[in-house]
PDB file of C-alpha atoms in Angstrom:
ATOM      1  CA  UNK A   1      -3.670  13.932  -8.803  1.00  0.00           C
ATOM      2  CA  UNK A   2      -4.897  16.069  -5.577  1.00  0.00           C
ATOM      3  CA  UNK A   3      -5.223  12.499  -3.519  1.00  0.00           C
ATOM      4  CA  UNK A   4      -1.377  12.074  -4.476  1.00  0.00           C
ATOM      5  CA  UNK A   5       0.261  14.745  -4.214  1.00  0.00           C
ATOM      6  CA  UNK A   6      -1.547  14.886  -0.127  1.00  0.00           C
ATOM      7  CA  UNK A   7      -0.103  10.961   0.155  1.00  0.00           C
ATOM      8  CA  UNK A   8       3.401  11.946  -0.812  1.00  0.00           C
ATOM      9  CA  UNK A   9       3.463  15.033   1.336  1.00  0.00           C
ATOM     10  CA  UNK A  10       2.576  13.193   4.176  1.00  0.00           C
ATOM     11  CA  UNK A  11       4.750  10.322   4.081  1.00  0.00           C
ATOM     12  CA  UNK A  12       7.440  13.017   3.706  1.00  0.00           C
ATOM     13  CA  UNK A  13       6.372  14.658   6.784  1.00  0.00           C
ATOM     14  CA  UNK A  14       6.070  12.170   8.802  1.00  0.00           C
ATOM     15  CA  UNK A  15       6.667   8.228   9.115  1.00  0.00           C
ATOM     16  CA  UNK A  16       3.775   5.714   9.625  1.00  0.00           C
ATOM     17  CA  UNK A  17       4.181   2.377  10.520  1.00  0.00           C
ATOM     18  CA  UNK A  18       2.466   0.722   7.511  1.00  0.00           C
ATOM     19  CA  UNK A  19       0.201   2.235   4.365  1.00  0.00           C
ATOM     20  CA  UNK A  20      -2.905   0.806   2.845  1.00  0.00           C
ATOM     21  CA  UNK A  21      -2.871   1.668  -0.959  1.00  0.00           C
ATOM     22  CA  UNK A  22      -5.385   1.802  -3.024  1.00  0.00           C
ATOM     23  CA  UNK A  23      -4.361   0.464  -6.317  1.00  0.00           C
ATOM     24  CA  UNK A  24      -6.788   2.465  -8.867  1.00  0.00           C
ATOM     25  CA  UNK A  25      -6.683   6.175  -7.077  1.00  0.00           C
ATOM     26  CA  UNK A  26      -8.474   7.239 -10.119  1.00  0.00           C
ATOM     27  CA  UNK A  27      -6.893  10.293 -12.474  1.00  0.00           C
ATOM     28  CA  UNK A  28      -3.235  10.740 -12.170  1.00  0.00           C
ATOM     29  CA  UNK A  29      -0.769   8.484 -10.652  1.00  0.00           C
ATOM     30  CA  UNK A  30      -2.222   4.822  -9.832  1.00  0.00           C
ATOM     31  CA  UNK A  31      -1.535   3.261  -6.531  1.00  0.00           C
ATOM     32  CA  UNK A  32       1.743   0.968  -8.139  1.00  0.00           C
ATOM     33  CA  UNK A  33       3.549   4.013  -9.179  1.00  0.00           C
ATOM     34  CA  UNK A  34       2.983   5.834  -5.750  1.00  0.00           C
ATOM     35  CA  UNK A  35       3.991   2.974  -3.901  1.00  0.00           C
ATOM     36  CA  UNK A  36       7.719   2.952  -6.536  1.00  0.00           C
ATOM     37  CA  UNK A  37       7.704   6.777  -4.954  1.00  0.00           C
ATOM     38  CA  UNK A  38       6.984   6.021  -1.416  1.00  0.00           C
ATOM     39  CA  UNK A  39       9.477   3.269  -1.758  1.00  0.00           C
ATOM     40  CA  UNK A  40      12.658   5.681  -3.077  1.00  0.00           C
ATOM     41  CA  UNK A  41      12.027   7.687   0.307  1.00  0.00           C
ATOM     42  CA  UNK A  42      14.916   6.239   2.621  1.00  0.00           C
ATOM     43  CA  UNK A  43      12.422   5.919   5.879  1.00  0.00           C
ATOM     44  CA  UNK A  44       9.916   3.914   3.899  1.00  0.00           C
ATOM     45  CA  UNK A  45      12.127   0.999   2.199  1.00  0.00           C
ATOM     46  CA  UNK A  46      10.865  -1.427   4.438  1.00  0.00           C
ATOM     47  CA  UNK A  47       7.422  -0.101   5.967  1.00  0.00           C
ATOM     48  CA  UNK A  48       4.712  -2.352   4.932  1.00  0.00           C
ATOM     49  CA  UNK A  49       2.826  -0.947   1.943  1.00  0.00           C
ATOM     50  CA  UNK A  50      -0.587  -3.346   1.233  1.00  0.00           C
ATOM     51  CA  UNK A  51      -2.112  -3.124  -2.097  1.00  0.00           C
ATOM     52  CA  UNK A  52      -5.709  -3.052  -1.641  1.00  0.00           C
ATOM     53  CA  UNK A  53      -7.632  -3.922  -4.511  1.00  0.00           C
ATOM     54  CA  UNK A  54     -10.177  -5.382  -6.276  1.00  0.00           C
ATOM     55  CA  UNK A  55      -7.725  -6.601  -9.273  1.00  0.00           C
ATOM     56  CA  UNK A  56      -7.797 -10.480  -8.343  1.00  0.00           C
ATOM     57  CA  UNK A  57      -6.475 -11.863 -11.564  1.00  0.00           C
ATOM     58  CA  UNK A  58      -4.152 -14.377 -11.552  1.00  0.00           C
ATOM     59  CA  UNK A  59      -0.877 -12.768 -11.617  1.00  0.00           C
ATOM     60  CA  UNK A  60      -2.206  -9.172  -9.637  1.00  0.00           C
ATOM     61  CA  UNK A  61      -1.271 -10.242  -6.459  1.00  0.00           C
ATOM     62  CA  UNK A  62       1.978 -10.579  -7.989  1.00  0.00           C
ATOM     63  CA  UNK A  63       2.735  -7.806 -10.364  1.00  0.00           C
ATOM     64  CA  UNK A  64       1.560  -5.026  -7.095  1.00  0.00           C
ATOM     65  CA  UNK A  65       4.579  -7.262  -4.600  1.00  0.00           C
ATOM     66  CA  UNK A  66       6.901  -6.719  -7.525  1.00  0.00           C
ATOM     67  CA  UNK A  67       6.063  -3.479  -7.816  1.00  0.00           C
ATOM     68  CA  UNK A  68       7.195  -2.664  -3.960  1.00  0.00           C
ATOM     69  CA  UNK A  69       4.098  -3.923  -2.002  1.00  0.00           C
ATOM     70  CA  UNK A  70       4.783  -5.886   0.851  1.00  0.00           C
ATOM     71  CA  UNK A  71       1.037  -7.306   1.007  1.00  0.00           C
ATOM     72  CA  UNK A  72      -2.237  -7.870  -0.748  1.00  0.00           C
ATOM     73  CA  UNK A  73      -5.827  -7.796  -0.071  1.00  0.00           C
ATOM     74  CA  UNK A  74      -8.303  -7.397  -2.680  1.00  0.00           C
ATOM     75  CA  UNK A  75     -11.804  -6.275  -2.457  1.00  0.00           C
ATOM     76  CA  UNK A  76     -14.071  -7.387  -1.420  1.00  0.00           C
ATOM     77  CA  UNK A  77     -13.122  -8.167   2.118  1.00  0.00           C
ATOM     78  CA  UNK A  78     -14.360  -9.238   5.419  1.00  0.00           C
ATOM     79  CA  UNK A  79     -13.117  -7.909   8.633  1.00  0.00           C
ATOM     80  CA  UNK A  80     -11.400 -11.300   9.655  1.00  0.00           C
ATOM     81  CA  UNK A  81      -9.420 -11.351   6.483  1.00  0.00           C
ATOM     82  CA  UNK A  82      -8.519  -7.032   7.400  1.00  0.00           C
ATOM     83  CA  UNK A  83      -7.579  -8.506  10.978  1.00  0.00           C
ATOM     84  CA  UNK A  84      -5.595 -11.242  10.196  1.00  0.00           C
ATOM     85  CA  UNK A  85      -3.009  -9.397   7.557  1.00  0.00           C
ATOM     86  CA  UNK A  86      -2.948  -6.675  10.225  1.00  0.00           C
ATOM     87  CA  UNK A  87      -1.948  -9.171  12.904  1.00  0.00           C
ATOM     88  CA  UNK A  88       0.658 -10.582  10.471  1.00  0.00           C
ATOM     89  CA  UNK A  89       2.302  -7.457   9.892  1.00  0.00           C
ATOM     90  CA  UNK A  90       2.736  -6.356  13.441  1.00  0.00           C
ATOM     91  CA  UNK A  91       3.773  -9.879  14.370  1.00  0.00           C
ATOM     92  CA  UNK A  92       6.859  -9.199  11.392  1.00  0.00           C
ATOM     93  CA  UNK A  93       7.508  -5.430  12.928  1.00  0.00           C
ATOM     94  CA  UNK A  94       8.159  -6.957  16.188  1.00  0.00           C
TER      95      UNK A  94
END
């Protein structure tokens, strides 16, 4: 809950230009229903939020978009796969 309640204060304090979130943060709040809260904040309706997981079901990928990700990566991955959803999200910011 600690982990959370840090995330949410931040965001609040100041705006970043995209969030990785973890999916399972462990006790408390899981990473779908901080991204629903980061998402209700008026400077963060559009900022890129990528659910990074290792939940690679069919249907995951899905359900965490619906949920108000804007992305998906799930564990594990390699650093070309990191660099090439980073370059698509900048290339859509710009």
């Amino acid at each position: 809950m600690f982990k959370f309640r840090v995330g949410i204060k931040e965001v609040r304090e100041k705006h970043y230009g995209a969030i990785l979130m973890d999916i399972n943060l462990g006790r408390g709040l899981d990473g779908v229903a901080t991204t629903k809260l980061i998402r209700e904040i008026p400077d963060y309706q559009h900022t890129p939020i990528v659910a990074v997981t290792a939940f690679a079901m069919v249907g995951d990928k899905e359900e965490f978009l619906k949920a108000g990700c804007s992305h998906y990566i799930s564990k594990p991955f390699n650093r070309r796969d990191f660099s090439t959803l980073v370059q698509k999200i900048l290339k859509q910011q710009s």
